[in-house]
Coordinates of C-alpha atoms and ligand atoms in Angstrom, one line a residue:
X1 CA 100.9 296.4 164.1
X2 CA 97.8 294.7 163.0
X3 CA 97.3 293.7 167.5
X4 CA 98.0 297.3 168.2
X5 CA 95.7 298.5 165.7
X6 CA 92.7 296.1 167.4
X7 CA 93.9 297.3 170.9
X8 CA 93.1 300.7 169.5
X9 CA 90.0 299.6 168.4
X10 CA 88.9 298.3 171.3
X11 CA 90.0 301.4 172.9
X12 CA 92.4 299.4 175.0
X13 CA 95.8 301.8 174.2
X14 CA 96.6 304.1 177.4
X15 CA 95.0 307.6 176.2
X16 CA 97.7 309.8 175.5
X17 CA 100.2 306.5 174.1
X18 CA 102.1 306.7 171.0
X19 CA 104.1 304.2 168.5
X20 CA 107.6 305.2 167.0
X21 CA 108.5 303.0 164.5
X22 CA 112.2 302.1 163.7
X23 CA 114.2 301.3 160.4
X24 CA 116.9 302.1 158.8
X25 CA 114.4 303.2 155.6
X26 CA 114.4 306.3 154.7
X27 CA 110.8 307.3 155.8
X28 CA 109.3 309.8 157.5
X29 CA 105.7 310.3 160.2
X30 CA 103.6 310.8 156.7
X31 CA 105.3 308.0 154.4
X32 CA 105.7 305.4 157.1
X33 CA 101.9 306.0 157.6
X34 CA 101.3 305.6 154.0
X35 CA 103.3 302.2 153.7
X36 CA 101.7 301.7 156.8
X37 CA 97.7 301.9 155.1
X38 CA 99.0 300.5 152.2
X39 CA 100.2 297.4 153.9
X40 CA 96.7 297.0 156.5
X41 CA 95.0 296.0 153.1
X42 CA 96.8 292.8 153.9
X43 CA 95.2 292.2 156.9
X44 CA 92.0 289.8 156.8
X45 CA 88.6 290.6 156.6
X46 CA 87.0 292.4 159.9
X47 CA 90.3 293.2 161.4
X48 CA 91.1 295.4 158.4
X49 CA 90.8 299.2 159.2
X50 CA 88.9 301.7 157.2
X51 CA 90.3 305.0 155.9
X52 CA 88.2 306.4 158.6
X53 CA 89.7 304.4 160.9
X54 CA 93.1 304.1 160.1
X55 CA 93.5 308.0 159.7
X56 CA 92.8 308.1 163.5
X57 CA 95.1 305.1 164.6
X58 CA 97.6 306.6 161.7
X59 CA 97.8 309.9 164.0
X60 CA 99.5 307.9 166.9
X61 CA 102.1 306.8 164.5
X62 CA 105.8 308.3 164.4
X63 CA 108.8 307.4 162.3
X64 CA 112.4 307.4 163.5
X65 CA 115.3 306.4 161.1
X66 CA 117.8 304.5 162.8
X67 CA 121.0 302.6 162.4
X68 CA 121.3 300.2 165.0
X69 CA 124.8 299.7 165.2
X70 CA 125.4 303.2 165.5
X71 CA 125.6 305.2 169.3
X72 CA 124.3 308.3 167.9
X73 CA 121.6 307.0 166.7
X74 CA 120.4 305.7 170.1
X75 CA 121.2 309.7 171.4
X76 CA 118.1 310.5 169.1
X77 CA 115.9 308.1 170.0
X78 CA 116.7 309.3 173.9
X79 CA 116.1 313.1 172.7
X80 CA 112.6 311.6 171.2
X81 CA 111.9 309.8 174.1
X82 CA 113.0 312.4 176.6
X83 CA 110.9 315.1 175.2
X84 CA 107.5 312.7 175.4
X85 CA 108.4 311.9 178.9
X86 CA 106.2 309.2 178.9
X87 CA 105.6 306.7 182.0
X88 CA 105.9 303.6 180.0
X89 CA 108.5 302.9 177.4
X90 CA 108.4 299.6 175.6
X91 CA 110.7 298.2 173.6
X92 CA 109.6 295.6 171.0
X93 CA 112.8 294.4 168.9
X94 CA 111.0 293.2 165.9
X95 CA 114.6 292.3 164.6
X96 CA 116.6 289.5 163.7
X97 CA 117.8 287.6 167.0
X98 CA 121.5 288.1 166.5
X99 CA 120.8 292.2 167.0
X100 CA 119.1 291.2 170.3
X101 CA 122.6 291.5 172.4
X102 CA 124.2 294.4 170.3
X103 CA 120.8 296.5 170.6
X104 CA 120.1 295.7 174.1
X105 CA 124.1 296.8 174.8
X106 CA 123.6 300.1 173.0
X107 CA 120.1 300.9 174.9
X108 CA 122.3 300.5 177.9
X109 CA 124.8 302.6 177.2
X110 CA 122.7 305.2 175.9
X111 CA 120.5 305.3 179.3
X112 CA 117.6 304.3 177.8
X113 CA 117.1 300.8 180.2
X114 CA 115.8 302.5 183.3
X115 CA 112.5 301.0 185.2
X116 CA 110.2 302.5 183.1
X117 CA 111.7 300.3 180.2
X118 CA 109.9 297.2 179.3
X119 CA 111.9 295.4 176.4
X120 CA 109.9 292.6 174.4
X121 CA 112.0 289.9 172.6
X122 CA 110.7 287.2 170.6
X123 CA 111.7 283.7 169.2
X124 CA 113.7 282.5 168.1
X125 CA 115.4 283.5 171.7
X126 CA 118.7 281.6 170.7
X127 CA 119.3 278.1 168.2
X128 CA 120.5 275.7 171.8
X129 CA 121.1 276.4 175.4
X130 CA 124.8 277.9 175.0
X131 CA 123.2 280.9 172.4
X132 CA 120.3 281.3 174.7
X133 CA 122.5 282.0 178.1
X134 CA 124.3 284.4 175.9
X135 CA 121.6 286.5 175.1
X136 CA 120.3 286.1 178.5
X137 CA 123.2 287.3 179.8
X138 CA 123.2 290.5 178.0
X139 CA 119.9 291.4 178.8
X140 CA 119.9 290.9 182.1
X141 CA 123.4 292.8 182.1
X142 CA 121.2 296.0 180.6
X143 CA 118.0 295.3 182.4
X144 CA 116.8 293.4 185.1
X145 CA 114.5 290.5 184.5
X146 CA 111.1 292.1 185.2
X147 CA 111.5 294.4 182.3
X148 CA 112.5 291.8 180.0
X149 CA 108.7 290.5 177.9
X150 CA 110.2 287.1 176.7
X151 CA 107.0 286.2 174.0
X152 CA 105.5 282.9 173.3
X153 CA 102.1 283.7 171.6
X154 CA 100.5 280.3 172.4
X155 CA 100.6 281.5 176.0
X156 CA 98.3 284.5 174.5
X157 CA 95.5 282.5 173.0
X158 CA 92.3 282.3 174.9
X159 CA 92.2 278.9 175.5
X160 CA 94.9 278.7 177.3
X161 CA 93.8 281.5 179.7
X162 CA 90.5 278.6 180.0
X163 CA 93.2 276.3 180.6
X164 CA 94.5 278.0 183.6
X165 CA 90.4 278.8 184.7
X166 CA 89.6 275.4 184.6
X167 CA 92.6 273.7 186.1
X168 CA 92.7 276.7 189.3
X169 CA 89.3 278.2 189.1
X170 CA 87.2 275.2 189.3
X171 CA 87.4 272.4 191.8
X172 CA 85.8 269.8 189.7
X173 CA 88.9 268.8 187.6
X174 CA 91.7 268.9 190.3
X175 CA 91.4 265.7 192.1
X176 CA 91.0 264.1 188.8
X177 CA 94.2 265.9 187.7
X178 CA 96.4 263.0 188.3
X179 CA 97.8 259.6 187.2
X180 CA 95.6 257.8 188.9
X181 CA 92.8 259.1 186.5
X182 CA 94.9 260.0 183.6
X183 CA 96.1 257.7 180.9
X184 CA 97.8 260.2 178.6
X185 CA 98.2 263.5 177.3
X186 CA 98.7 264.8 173.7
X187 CA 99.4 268.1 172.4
X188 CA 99.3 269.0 168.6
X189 CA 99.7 272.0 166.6
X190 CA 99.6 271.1 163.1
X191 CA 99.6 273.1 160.3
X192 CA 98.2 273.1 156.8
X193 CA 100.5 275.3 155.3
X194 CA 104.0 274.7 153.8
X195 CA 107.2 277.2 154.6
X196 CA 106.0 279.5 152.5
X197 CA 108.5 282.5 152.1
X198 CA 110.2 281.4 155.3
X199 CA 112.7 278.3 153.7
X200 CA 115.8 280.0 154.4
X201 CA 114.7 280.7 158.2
X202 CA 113.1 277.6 158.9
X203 CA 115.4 275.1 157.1
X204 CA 118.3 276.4 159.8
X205 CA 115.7 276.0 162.0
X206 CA 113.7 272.9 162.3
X207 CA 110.2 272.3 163.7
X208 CA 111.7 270.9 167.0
X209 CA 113.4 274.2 167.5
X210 CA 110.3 276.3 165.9
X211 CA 107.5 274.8 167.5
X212 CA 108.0 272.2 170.3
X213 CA 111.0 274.0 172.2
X214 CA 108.8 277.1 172.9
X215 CA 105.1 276.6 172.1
X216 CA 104.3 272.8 172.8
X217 CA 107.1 272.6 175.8
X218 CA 104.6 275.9 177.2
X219 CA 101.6 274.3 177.0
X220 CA 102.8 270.9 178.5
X221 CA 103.9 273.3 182.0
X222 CA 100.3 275.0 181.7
X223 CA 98.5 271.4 181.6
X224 CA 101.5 269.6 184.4
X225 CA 102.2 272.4 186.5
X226 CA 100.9 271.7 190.4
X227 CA 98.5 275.2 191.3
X228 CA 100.3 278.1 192.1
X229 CA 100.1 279.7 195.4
X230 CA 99.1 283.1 193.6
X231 CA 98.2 284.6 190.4
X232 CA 101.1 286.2 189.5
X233 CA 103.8 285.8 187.6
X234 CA 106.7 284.6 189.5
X235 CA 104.5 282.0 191.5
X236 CA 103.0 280.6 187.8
X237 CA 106.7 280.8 186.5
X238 CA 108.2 278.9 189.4
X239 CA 105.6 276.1 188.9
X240 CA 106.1 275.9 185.2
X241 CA 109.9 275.8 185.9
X242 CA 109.4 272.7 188.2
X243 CA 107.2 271.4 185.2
X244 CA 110.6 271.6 182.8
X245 CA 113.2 270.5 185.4
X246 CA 110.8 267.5 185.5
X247 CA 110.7 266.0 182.5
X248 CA 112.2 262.9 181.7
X249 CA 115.5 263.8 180.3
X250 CA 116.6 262.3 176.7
X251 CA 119.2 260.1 175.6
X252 CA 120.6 258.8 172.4
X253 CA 118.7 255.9 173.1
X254 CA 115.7 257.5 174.0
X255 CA 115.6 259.6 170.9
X256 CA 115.9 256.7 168.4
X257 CA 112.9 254.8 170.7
X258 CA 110.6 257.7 171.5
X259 CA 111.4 260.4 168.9
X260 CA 110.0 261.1 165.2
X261 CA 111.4 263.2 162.9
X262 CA 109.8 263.8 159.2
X263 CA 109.7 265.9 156.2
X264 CA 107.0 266.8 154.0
X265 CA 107.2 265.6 150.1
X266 CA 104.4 267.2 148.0
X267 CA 102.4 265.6 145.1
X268 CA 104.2 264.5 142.6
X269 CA 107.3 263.4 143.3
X270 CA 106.5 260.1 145.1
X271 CA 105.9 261.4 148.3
X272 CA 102.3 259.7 148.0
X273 CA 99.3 261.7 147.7
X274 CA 100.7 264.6 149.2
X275 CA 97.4 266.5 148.5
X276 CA 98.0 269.7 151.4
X277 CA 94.4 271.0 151.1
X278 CA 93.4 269.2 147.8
X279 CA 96.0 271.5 145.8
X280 CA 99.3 270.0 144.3
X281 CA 102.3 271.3 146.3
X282 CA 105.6 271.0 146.8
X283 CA 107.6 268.8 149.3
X284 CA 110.1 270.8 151.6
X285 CA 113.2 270.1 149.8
X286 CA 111.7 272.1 146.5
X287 CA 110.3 275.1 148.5
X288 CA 112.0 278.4 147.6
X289 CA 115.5 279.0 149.4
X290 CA 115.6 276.0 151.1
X291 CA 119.2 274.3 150.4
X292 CA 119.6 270.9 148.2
X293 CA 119.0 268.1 150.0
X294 CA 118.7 269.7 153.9
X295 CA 117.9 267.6 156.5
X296 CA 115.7 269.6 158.6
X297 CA 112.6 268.2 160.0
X298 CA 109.6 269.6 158.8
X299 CA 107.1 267.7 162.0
X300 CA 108.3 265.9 165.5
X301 CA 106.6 263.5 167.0
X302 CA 107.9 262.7 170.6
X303 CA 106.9 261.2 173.8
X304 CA 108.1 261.9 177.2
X305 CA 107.0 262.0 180.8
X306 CA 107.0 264.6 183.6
X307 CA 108.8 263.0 186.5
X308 CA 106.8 264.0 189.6
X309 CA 103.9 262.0 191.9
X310 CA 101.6 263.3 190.1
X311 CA 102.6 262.6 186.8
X312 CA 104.9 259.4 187.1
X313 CA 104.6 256.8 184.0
X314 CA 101.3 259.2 182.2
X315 CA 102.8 259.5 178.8
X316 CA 102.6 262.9 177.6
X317 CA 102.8 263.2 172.8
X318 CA 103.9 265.9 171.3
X319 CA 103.5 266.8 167.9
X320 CA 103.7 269.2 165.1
X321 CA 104.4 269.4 161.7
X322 CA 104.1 271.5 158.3
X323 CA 101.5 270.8 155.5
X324 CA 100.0 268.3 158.1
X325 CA 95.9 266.7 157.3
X326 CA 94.8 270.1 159.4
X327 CA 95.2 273.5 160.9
X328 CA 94.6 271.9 164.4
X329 CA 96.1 272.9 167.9
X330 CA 94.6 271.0 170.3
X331 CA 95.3 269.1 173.9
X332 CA 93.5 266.4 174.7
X333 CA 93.5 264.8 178.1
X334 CA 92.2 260.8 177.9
X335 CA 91.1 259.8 181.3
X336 CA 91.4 255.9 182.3
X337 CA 88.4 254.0 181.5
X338 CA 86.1 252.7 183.8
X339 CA 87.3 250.2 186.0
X340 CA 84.5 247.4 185.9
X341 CA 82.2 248.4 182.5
X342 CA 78.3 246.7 183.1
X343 CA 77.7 248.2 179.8
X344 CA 77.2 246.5 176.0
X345 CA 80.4 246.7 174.0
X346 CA 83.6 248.4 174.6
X347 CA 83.4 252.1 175.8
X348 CA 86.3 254.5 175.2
X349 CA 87.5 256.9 178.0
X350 CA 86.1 260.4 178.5
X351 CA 88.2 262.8 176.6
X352 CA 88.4 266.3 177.4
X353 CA 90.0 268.6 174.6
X354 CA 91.1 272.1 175.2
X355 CA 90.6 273.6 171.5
X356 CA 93.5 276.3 170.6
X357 CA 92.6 276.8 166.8
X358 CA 91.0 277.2 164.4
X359 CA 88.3 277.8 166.6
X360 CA 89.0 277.6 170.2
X361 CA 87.2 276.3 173.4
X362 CA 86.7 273.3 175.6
X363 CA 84.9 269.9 174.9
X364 CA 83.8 266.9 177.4
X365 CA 83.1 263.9 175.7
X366 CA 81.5 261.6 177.8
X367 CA 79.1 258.5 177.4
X368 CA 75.1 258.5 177.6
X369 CA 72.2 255.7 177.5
X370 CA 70.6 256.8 174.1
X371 CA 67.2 255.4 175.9
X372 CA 65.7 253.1 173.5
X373 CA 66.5 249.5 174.1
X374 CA 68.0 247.7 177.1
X375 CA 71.3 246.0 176.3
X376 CA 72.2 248.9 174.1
X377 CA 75.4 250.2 174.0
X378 CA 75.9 253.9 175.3
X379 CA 76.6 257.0 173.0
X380 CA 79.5 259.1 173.1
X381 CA 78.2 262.8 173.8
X382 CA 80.0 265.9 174.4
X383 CA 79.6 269.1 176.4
X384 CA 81.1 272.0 174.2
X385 CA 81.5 274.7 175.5
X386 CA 81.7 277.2 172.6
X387 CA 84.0 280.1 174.4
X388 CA 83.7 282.3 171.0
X389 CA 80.1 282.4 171.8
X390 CA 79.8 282.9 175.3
X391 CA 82.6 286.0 175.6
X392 CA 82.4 287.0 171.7
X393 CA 82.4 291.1 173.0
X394 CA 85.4 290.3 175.4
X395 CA 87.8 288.1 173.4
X396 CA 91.3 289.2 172.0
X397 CA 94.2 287.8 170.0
X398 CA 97.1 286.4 171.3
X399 CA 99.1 289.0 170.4
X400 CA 96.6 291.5 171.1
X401 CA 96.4 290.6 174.9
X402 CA 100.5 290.1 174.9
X403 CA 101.1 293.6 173.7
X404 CA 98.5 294.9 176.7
X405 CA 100.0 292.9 178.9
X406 CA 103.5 294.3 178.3
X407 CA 102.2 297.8 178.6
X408 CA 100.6 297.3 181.7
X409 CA 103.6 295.4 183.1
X410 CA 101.6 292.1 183.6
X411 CA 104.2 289.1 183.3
X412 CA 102.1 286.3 184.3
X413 CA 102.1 285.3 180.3
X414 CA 105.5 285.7 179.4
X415 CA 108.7 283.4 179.5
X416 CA 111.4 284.2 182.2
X417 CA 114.7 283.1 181.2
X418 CA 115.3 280.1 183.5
X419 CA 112.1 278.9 182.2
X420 CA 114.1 279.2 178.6
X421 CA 117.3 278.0 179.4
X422 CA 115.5 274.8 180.7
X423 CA 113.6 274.0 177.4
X424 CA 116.4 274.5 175.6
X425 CA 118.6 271.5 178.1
X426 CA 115.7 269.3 177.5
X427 CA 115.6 269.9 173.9
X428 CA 119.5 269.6 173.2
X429 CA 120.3 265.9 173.1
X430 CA 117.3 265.5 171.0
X431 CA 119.5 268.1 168.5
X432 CA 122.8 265.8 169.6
X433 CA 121.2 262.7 168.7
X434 CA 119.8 263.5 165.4
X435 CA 123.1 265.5 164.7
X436 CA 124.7 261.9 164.8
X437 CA 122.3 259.8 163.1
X438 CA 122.6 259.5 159.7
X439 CA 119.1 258.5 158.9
X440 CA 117.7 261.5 158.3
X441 CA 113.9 262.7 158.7
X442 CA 111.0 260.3 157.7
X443 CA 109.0 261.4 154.4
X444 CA 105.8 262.1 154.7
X445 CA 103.1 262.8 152.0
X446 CA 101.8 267.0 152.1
X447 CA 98.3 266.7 153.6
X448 CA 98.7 263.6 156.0
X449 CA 99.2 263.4 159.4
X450 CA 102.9 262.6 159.0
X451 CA 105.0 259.3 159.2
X452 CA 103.2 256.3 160.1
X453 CA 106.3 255.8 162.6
X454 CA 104.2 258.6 164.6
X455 CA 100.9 256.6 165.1
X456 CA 103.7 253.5 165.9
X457 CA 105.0 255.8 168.5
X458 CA 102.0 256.0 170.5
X459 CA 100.4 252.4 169.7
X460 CA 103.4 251.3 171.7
X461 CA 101.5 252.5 175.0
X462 CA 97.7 251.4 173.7
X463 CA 97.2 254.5 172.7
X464 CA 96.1 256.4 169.4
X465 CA 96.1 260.0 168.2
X466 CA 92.9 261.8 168.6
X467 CA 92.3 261.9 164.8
X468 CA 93.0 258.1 164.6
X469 CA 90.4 257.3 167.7
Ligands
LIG501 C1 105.5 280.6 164.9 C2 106.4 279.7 164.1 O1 106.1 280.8 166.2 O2 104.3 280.0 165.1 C3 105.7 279.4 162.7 O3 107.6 280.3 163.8 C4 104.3 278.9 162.9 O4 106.5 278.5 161.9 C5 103.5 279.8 163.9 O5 103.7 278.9 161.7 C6 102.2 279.2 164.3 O6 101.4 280.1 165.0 P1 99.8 280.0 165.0 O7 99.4 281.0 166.0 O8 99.4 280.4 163.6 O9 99.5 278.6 165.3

């Protein structure tokens, strides 16, 4: 609600467009806006509405009661529909995954699936591969895969868009693109903040299943994939596909060698500092609803490698993790060093890092004579490029730019379900393996950047995490 309620701002929603909302509550157009207002206050700063405001985006608001397990139910939603005759009829199941199938079924057999049907279905698509081919196989039974808007927000964010600019609209970086000029790749999305409210979801879940499956797995086919032959959706897909099928596949040997699991422990109970933002917290295991003595991993450290000619033997890290130093997503690209250095001292490789939040945007770091004395050894410097700056009138959220998309029928940033299916077979021995091994996660202390066995991970190569560098 808060991405439609920008797009409305920006005076982005189709004129004439309207939002139903859906729940079993018993609510009507006037009280759901109410709860509605009520709840924007929640919403930070500038992208709060006004009264002013929100009266006028309120007036595009409708309220339907629903069951969804029962057929009648859908018979009024189709009466609501069929009476707005409108061209474009999106679907977003803000529910719980396991209604996905059952709901999907029921818009099927109410009619309510034709073309002008875009359904919108968001992770957790599934917990493995078999779960995920099941709901797959549903949807596709009700609708046919161009209608189905499979989400991954990271692929919203504006740096990745740059991502795909730089890579395809700029010739400068392609023939350097390569392991011949590539020594490595890392990805990160850390976090600052604990579970929260979320311990019963995410200690069933798992940051290998919350984060890397989807989100870091979508980044690594944006940065590996070869150029599409066109900008659109099924030629990016098909590359990104290629990108998955790729990748080194795991085994049980693999996972003890070149996989870390962890869990957070907060201050105070001899986790170590365990500081999370300078505040005492607590570790995983004495969060709110999370289960006595759960196992789940709370950050995953892994390395892997695509297996193609242009990639063959560059190591690609991933990694994320709860309560972690920072709220940091990054990708950072280290290029070889030079091959014969006539310089003082010893010079570390040019670095380009494609910044996905807090702030987001692209920086260059290079090396430069400072100018002063001969002998002297050069000085790193950077080109930023401060994207924020440059397009500050033009630049949407993630979600805000997804939930265009989906209306104007624009798939080039969503997931198709071969694309899924494959993350999920790469992702499944690393679920076997652990499933097996007794050992547990690592402990890490709330506010660092997670088990040391991470920065051991990647020493192995040479190599260091960007915050260690
Ligand atoms: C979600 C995960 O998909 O992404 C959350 O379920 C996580 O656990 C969130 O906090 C991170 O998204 P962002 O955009 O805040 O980095």
């Amino acid at each position: 609600m808060p991405a439609l309620f920008q797009a409305f701002r920006h005076g982005k929603l189709p004129e004439g467009g309207r939002i139903l909302a859906v729940s079993r509550q018993d609510l009507n157009d006037d009280s759901y806006r109410e709860w509605l207002q009520e709840r924007s206050h929640e919403v930070e700063g500038a992208k709060r509405p006004s009264d002013d405001e929100f009266a006028r985006f309120g007036a595009l608001l409708h309220y339907l009661r629903m069951d969804l397990s029962q057929p009648t139910d859908y018979e009024q939603l189709k009466g609501w529909l069929d009476e707005r005759d409108a061209d474009v009829v999106v679907m977003y199941l803000a529910t719980s995954p396991d209604l996905f199938t059952a709901v999907c079924t029921q818009l099927g057999n109410a009619g309510l699936n034709g073309p002008k049907v875009r359904v919108v279905l968001e992770k957790p698509l599934g917990r493995d591969l078999a779960s995920a081919q099941e709901i797959n196989r549903v949807v596709r039974s009700v609708f046919r895969e161009e209608q189905a808007f499979r989400i991954d927000h990271y692929l919203g964010k504006p740096s990745v868009q740059n991502l795909m600019a730089l890579r395809f609209g700029n010739a400068l970086f392609e023939p350097l693109w390569r392991r011949e000029c590539i020594a490595n790749i890392q990805i990160t999305l850390a976090e600052g903040i604990g579970v929260g409210t979320r311990g019963d979801f995410y200690s069933r879940t798992g940051a290998l299943r919350d984060m890397i499956q989807n989100h870091a797995l979508q980044l690594l086919t944006m940065v590996a994939m070869e150029p599409p032959s066109r900008n659109t959706a099924d030629a990016i897909r098909d590359e990104k596909l290629k990108v998955l099928r790729s990748l080194k596949p795991f085994t049980a040997e693999s996972v003890a060698r070149d996989v870390v699991r962890g869990q957070y422990r907060g201050s105070g109970n001899g986790g170590g500092s365990g500081s999370g933002g300078g505040q005492k917290v607590p570790g995983f295991l004495e969060e709110a609803n999370v289960p006595a003595g759960s196992r789940t991993e709370t950050f995953v450290a892994l390395r892997t490698e695509v297996e193609s000619w242009r990639w063959a033997g560059v190591p690609f890290y991933l990694r994320t993790g709860k309560r972690l130093a920072n709220r940091d997503a990054q990708i950072v690209v280290t290029f070889r060093p030079t091959p014969h250095n006539i310089f003082a001292g010893v010079n570390p490789p040019n670095k380009l890092v494609i910044k996905l939040q807090p702030e987001d945007g692209l920086e260059l770091h290079l090396l430069a004579a400072k100018g002063s004395a001969q002998g002297e050894a050069l000085a790193p410097v950077s080109l930023d490029l401060d994207f924020d700056k440059a397009f500050a009138e033009n630049r949407v959220g993630a979600y805000e730019r997804l939930l265009l998309d989906v209306i104007a029928g624009r798939l080039n940033l969503f997931v198709r379900s071969d694309e899924q299916e494959e993350a999920w077979r790469w992702v499944e021995p690393i679920l076997e393996a652990w499933q097996a091994d007794d050992a547990g996660p690592r402990p890490y202390a709330a506010g660092t950047w997670g088990p040391a066995a991470a920065s051991a991970l990647v020493a192995r190569d040479g190599a260091a995490w960007d915050e260690e560098q």
